[in-house]
PDB file of N, CA, C and O in Angstrom:
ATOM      1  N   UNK A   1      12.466 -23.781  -6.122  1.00 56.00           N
ATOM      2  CA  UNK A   1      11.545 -22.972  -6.889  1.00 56.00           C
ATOM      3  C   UNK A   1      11.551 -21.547  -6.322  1.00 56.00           C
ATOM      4  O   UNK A   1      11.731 -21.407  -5.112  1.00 56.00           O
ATOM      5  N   UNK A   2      11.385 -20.581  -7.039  1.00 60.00           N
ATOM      6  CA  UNK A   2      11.990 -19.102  -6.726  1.00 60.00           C
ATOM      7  C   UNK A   2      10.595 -18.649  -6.580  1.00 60.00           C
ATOM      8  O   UNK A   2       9.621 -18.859  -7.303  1.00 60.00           O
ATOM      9  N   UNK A   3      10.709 -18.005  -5.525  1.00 56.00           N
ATOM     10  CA  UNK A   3       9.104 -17.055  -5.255  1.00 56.00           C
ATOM     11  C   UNK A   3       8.719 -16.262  -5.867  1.00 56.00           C
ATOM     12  O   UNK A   3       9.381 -15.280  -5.531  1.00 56.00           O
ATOM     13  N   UNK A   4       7.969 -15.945  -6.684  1.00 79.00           N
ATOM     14  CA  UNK A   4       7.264 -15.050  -7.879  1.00 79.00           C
ATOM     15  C   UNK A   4       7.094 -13.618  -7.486  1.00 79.00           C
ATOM     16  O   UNK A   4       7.378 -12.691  -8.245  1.00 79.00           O
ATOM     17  N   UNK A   5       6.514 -13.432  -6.007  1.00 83.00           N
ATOM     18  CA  UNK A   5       6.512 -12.024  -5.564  1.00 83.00           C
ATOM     19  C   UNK A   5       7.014 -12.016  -4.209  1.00 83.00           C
ATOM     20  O   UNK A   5       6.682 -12.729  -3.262  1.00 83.00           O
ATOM     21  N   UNK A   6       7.968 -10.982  -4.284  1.00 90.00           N
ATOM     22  CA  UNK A   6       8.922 -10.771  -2.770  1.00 90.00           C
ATOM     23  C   UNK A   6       7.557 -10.317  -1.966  1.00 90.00           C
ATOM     24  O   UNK A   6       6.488  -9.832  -2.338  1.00 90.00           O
ATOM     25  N   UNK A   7       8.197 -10.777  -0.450  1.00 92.00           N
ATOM     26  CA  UNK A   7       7.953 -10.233   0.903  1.00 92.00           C
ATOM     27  C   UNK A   7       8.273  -9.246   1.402  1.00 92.00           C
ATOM     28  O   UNK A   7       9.409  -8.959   1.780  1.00 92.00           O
ATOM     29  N   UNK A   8       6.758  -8.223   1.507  1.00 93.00           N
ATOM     30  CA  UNK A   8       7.381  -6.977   1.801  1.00 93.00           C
ATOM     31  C   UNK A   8       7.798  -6.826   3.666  1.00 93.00           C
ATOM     32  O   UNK A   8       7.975  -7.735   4.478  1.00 93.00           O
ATOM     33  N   UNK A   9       7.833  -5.810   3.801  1.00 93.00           N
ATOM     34  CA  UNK A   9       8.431  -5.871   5.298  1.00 93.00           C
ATOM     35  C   UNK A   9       7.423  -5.817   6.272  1.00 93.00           C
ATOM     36  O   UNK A   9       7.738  -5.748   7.460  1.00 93.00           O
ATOM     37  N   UNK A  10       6.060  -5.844   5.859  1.00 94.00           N
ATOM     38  CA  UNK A  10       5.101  -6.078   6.645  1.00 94.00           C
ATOM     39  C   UNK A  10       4.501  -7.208   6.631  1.00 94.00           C
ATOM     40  O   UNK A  10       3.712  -7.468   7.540  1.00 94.00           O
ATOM     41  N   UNK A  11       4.755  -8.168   5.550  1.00 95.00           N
ATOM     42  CA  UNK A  11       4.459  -9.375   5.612  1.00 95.00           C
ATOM     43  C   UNK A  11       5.746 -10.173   6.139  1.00 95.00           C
ATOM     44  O   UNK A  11       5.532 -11.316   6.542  1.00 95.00           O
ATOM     45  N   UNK A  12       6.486  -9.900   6.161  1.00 95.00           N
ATOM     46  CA  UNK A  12       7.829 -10.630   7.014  1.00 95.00           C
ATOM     47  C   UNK A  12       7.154 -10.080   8.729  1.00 95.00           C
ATOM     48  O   UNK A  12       7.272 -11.031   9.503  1.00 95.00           O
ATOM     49  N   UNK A  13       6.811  -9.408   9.108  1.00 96.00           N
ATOM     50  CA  UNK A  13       6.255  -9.179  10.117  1.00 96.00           C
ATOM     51  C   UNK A  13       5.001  -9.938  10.526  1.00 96.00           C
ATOM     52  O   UNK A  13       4.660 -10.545  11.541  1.00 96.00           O
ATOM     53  N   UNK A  14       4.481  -9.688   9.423  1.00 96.00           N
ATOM     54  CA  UNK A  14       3.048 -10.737  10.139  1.00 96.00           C
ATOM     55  C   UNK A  14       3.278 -12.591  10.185  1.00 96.00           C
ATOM     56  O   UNK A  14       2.733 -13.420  10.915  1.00 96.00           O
ATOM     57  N   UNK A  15       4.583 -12.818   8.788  1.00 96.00           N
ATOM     58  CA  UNK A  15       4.986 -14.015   9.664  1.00 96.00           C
ATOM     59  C   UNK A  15       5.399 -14.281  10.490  1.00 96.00           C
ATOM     60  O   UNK A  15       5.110 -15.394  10.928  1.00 96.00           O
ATOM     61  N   UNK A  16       6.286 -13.478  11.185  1.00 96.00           N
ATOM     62  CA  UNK A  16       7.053 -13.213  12.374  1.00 96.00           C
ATOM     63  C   UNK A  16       6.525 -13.861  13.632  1.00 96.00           C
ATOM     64  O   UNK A  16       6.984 -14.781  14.310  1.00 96.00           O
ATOM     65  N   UNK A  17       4.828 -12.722  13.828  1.00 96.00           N
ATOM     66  CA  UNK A  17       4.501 -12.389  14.709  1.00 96.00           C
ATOM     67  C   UNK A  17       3.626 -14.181  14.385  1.00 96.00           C
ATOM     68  O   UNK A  17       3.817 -15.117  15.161  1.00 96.00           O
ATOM     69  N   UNK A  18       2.708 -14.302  13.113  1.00 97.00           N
ATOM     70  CA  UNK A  18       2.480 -15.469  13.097  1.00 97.00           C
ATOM     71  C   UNK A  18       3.048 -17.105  13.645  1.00 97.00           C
ATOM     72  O   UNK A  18       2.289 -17.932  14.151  1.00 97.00           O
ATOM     73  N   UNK A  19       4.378 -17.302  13.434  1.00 97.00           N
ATOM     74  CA  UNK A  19       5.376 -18.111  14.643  1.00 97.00           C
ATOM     75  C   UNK A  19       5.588 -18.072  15.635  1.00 97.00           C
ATOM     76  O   UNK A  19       6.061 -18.946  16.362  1.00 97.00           O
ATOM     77  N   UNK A  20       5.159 -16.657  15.946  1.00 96.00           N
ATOM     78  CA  UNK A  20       5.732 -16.613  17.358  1.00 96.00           C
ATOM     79  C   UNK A  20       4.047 -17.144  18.264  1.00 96.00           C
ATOM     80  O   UNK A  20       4.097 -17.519  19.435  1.00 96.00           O
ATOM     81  N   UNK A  21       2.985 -17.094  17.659  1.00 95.00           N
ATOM     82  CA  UNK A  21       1.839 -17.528  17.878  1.00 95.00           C
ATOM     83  C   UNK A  21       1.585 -18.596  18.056  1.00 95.00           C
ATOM     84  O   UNK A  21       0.621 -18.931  18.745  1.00 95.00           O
ATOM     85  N   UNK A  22       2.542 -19.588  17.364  1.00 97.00           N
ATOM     86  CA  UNK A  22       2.212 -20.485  16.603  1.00 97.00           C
ATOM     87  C   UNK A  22       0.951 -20.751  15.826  1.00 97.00           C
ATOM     88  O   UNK A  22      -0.062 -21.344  16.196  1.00 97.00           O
ATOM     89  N   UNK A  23       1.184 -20.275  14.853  1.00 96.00           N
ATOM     90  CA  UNK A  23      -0.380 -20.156  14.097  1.00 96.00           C
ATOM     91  C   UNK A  23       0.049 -20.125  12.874  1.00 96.00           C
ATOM     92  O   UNK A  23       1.009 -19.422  12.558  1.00 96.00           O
ATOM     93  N   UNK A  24      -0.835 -21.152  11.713  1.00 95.00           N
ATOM     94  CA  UNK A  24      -0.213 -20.764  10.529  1.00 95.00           C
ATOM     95  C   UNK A  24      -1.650 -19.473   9.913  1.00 95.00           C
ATOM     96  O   UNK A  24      -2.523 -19.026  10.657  1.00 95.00           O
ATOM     97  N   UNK A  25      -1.512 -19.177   8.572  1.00 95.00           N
ATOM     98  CA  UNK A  25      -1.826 -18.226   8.343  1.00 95.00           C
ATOM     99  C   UNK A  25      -3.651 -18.414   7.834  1.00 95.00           C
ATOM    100  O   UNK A  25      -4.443 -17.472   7.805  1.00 95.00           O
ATOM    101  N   UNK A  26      -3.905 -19.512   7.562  1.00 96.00           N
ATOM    102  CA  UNK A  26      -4.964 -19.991   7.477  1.00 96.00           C
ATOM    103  C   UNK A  26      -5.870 -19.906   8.860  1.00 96.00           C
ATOM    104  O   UNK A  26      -6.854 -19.173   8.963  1.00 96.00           O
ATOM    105  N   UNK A  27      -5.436 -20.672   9.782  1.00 96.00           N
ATOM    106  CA  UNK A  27      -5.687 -20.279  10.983  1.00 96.00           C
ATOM    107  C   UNK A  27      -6.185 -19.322  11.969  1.00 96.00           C
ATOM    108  O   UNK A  27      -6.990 -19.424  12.895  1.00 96.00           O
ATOM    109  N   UNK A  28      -5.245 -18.046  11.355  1.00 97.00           N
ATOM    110  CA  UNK A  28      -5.284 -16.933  11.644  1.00 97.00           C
ATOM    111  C   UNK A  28      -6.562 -16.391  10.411  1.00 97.00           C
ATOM    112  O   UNK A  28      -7.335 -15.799  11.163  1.00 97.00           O
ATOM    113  N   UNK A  29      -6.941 -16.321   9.532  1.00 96.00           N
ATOM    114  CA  UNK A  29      -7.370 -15.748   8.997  1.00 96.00           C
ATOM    115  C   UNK A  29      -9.215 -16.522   9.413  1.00 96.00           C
ATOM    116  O   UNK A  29     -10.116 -15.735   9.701  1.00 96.00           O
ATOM    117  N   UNK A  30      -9.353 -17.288   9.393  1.00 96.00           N
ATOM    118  CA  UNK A  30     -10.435 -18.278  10.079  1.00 96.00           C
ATOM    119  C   UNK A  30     -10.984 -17.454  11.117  1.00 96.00           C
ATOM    120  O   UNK A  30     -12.050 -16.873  11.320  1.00 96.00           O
ATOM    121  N   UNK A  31      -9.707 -17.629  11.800  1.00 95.00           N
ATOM    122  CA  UNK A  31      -9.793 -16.656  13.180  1.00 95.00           C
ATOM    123  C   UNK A  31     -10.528 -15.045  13.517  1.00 95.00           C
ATOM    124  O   UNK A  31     -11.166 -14.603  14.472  1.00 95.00           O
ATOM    125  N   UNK A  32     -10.053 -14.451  12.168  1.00 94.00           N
ATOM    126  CA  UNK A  32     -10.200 -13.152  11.945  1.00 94.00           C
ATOM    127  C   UNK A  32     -11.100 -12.894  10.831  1.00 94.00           C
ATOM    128  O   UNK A  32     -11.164 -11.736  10.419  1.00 94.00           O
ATOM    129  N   UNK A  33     -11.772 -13.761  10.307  1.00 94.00           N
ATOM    130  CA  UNK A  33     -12.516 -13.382   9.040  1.00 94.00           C
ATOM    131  C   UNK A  33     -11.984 -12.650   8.222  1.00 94.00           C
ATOM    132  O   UNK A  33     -12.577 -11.694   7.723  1.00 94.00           O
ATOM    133  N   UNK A  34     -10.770 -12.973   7.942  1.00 93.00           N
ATOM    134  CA  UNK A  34      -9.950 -12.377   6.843  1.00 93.00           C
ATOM    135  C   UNK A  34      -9.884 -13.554   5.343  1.00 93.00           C
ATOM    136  O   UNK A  34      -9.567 -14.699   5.664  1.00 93.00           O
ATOM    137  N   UNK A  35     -10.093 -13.383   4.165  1.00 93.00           N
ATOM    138  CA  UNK A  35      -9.821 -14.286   2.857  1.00 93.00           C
ATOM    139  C   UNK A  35      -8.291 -14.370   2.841  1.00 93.00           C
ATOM    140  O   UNK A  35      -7.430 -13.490   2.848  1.00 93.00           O
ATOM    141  N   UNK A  36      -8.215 -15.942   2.812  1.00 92.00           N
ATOM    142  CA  UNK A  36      -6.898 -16.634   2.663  1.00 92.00           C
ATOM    143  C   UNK A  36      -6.079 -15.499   1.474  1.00 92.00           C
ATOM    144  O   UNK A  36      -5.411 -14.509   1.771  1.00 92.00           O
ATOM    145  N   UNK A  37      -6.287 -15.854   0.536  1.00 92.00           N
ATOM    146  CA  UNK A  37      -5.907 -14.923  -0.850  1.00 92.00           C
ATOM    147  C   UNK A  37      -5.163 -13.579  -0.263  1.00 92.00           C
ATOM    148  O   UNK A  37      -4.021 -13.120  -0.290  1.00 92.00           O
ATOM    149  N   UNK A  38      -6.558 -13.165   0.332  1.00 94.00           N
ATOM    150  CA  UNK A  38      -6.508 -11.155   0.350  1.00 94.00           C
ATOM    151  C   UNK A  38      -4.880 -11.179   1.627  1.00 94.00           C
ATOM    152  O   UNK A  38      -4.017 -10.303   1.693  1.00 94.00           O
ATOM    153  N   UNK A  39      -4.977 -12.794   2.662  1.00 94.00           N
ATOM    154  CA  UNK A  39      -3.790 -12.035   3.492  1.00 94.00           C
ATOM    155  C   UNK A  39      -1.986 -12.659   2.506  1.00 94.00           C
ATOM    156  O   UNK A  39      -0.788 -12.421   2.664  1.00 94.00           O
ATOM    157  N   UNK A  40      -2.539 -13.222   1.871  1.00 93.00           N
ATOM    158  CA  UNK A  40      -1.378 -13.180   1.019  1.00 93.00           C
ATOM    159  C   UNK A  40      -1.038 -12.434  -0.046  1.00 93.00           C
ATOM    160  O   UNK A  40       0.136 -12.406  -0.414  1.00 93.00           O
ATOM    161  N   UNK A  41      -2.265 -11.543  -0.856  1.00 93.00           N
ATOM    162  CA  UNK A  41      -1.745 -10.473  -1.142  1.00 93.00           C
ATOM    163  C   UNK A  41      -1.096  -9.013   0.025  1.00 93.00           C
ATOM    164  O   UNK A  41      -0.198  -8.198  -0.184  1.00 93.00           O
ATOM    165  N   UNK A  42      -1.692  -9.129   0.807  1.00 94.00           N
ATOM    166  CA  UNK A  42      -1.135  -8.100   1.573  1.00 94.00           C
ATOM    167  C   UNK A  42       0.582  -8.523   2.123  1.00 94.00           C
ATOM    168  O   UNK A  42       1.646  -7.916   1.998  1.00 94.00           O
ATOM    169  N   UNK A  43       0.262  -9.700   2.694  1.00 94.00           N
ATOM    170  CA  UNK A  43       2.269  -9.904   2.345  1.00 94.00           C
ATOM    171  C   UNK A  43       2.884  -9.823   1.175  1.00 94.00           C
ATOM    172  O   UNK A  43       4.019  -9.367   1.312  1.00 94.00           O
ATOM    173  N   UNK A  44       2.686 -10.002   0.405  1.00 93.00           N
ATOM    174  CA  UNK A  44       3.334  -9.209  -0.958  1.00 93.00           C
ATOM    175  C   UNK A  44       3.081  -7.887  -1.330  1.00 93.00           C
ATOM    176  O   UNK A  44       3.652  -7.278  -2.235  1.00 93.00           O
ATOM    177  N   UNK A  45       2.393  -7.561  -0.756  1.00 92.00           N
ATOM    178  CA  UNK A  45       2.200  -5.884  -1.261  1.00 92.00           C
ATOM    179  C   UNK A  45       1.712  -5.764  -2.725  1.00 92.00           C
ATOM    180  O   UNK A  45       2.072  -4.844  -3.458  1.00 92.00           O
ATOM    181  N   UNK A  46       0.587  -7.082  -3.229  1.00 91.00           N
ATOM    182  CA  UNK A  46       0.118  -7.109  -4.207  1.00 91.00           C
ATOM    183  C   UNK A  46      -0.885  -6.362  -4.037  1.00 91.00           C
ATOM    184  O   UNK A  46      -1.479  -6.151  -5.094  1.00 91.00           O
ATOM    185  N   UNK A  47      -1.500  -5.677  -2.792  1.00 87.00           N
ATOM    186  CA  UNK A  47      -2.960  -5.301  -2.647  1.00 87.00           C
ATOM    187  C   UNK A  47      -2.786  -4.930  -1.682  1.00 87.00           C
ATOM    188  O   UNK A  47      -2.043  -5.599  -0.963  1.00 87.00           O
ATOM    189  N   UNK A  48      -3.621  -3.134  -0.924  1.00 85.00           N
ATOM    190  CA  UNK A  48      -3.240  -2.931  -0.217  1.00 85.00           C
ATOM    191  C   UNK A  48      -4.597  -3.157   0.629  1.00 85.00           C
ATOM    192  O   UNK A  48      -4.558  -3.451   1.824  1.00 85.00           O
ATOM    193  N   UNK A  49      -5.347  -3.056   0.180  1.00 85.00           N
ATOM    194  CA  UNK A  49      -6.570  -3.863   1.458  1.00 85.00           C
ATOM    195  C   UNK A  49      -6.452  -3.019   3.105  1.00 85.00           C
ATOM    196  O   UNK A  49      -6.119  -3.253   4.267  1.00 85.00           O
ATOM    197  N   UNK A  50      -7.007  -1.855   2.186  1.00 88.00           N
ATOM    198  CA  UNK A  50      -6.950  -1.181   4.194  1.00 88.00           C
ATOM    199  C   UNK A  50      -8.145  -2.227   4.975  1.00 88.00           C
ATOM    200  O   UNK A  50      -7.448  -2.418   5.972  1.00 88.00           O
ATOM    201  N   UNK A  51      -8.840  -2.673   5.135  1.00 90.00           N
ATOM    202  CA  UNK A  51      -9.789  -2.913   5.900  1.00 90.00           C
ATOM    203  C   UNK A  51      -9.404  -4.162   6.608  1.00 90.00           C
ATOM    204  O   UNK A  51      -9.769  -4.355   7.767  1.00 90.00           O
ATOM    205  N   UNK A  52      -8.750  -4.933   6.016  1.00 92.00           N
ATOM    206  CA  UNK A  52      -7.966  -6.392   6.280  1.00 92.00           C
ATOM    207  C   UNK A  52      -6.665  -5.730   6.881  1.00 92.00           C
ATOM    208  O   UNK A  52      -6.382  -6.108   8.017  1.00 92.00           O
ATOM    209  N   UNK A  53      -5.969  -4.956   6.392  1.00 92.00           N
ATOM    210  CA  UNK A  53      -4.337  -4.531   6.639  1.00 92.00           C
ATOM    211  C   UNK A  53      -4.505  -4.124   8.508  1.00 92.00           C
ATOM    212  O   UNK A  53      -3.849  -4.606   9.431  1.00 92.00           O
ATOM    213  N   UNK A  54      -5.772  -2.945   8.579  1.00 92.00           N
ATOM    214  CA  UNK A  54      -6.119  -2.633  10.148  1.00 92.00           C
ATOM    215  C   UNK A  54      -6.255  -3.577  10.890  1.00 92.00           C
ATOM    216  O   UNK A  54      -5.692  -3.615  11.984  1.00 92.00           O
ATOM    217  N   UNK A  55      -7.117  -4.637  10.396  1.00 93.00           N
ATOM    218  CA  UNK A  55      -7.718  -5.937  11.651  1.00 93.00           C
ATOM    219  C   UNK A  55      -6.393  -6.758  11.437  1.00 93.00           C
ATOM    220  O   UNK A  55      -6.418  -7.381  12.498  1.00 93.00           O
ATOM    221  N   UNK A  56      -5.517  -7.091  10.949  1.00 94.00           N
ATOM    222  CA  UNK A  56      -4.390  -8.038  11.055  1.00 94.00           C
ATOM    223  C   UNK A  56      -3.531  -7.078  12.015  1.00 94.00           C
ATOM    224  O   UNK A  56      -3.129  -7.546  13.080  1.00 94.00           O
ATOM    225  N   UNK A  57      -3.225  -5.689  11.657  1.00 94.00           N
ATOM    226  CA  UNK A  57      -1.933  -5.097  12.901  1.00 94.00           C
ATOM    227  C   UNK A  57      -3.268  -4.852  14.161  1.00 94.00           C
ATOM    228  O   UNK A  57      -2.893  -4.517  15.285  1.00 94.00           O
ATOM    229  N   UNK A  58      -4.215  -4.965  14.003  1.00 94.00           N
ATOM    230  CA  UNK A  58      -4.743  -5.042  15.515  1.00 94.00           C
ATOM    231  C   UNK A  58      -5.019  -6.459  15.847  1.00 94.00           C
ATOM    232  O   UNK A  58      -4.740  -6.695  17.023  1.00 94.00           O
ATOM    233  N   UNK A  59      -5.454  -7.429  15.224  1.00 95.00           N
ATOM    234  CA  UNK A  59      -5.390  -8.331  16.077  1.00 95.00           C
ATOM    235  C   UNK A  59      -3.476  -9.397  16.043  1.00 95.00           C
ATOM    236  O   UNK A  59      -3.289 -10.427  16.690  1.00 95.00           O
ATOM    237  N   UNK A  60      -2.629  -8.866  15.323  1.00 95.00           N
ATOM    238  CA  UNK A  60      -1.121  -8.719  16.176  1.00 95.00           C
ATOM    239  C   UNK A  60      -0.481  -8.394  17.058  1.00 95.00           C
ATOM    240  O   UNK A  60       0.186  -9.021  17.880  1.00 95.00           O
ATOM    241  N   UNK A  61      -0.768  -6.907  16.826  1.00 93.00           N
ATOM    242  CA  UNK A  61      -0.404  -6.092  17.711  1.00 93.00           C
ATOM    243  C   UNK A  61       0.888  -5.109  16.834  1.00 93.00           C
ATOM    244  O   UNK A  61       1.884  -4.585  17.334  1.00 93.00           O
ATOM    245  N   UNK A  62       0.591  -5.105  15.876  1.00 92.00           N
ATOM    246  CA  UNK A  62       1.932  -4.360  14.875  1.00 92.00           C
ATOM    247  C   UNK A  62       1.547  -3.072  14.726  1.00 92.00           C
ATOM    248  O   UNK A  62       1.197  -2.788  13.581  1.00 92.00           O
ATOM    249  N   UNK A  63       1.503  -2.214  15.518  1.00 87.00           N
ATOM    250  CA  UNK A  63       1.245  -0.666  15.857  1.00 87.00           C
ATOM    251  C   UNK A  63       2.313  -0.193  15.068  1.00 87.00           C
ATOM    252  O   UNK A  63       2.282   0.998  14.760  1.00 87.00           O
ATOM    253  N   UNK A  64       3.395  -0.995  14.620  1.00 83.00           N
ATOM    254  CA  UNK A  64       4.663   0.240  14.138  1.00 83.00           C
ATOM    255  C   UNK A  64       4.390   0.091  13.133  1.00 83.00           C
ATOM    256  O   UNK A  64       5.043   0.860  12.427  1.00 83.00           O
ATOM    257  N   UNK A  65       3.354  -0.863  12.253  1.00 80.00           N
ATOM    258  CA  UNK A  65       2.981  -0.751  10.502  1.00 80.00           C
ATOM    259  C   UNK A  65       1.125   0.195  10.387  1.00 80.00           C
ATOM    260  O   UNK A  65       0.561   0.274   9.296  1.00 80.00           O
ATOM    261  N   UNK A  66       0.695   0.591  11.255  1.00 74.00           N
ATOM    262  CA  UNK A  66      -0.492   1.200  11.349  1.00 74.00           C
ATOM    263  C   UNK A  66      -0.242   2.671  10.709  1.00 74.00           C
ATOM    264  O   UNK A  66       0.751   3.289  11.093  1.00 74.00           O
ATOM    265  N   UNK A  67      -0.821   3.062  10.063  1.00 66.00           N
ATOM    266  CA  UNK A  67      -1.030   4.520   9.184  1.00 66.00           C
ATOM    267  C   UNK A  67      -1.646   5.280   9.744  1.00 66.00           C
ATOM    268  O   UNK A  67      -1.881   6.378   9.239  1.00 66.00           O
TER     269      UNK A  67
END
């Protein structure tokens, strides 16, 4: 089954960094009071959600996707 909306390069990053955690993304978002939904639009780049987009590269650590 073909994925409906590509992975942008910051959500290939936050899975990245997500494995390397071992953490799935639910988890993480629990974690962070982030909505399941809102962090899967932000890996697609369906939504850009500054307020969620900041607390995910800070609690990562992805300083090279920060604005």
């Amino acid at each position: 089954m073909a994925r409906k909306r590509p992975i942008t390069a910051f959500g290939w990053a936050i899975k990245m960094k997500l494995a390397e955690l071992q953490m799935d993304q639910r988890e993480f978002c629990e974690r962070n009071g982030i909505p399941e939904n809102r962090l899967g639009d932000i890996i697609t780049g369906s939504r850009k959600a500054s307020k969620q987009r900041d607390a995910i590269i800070k609690a990562l650590g992805l300083d090279d996707f920060a604005e």
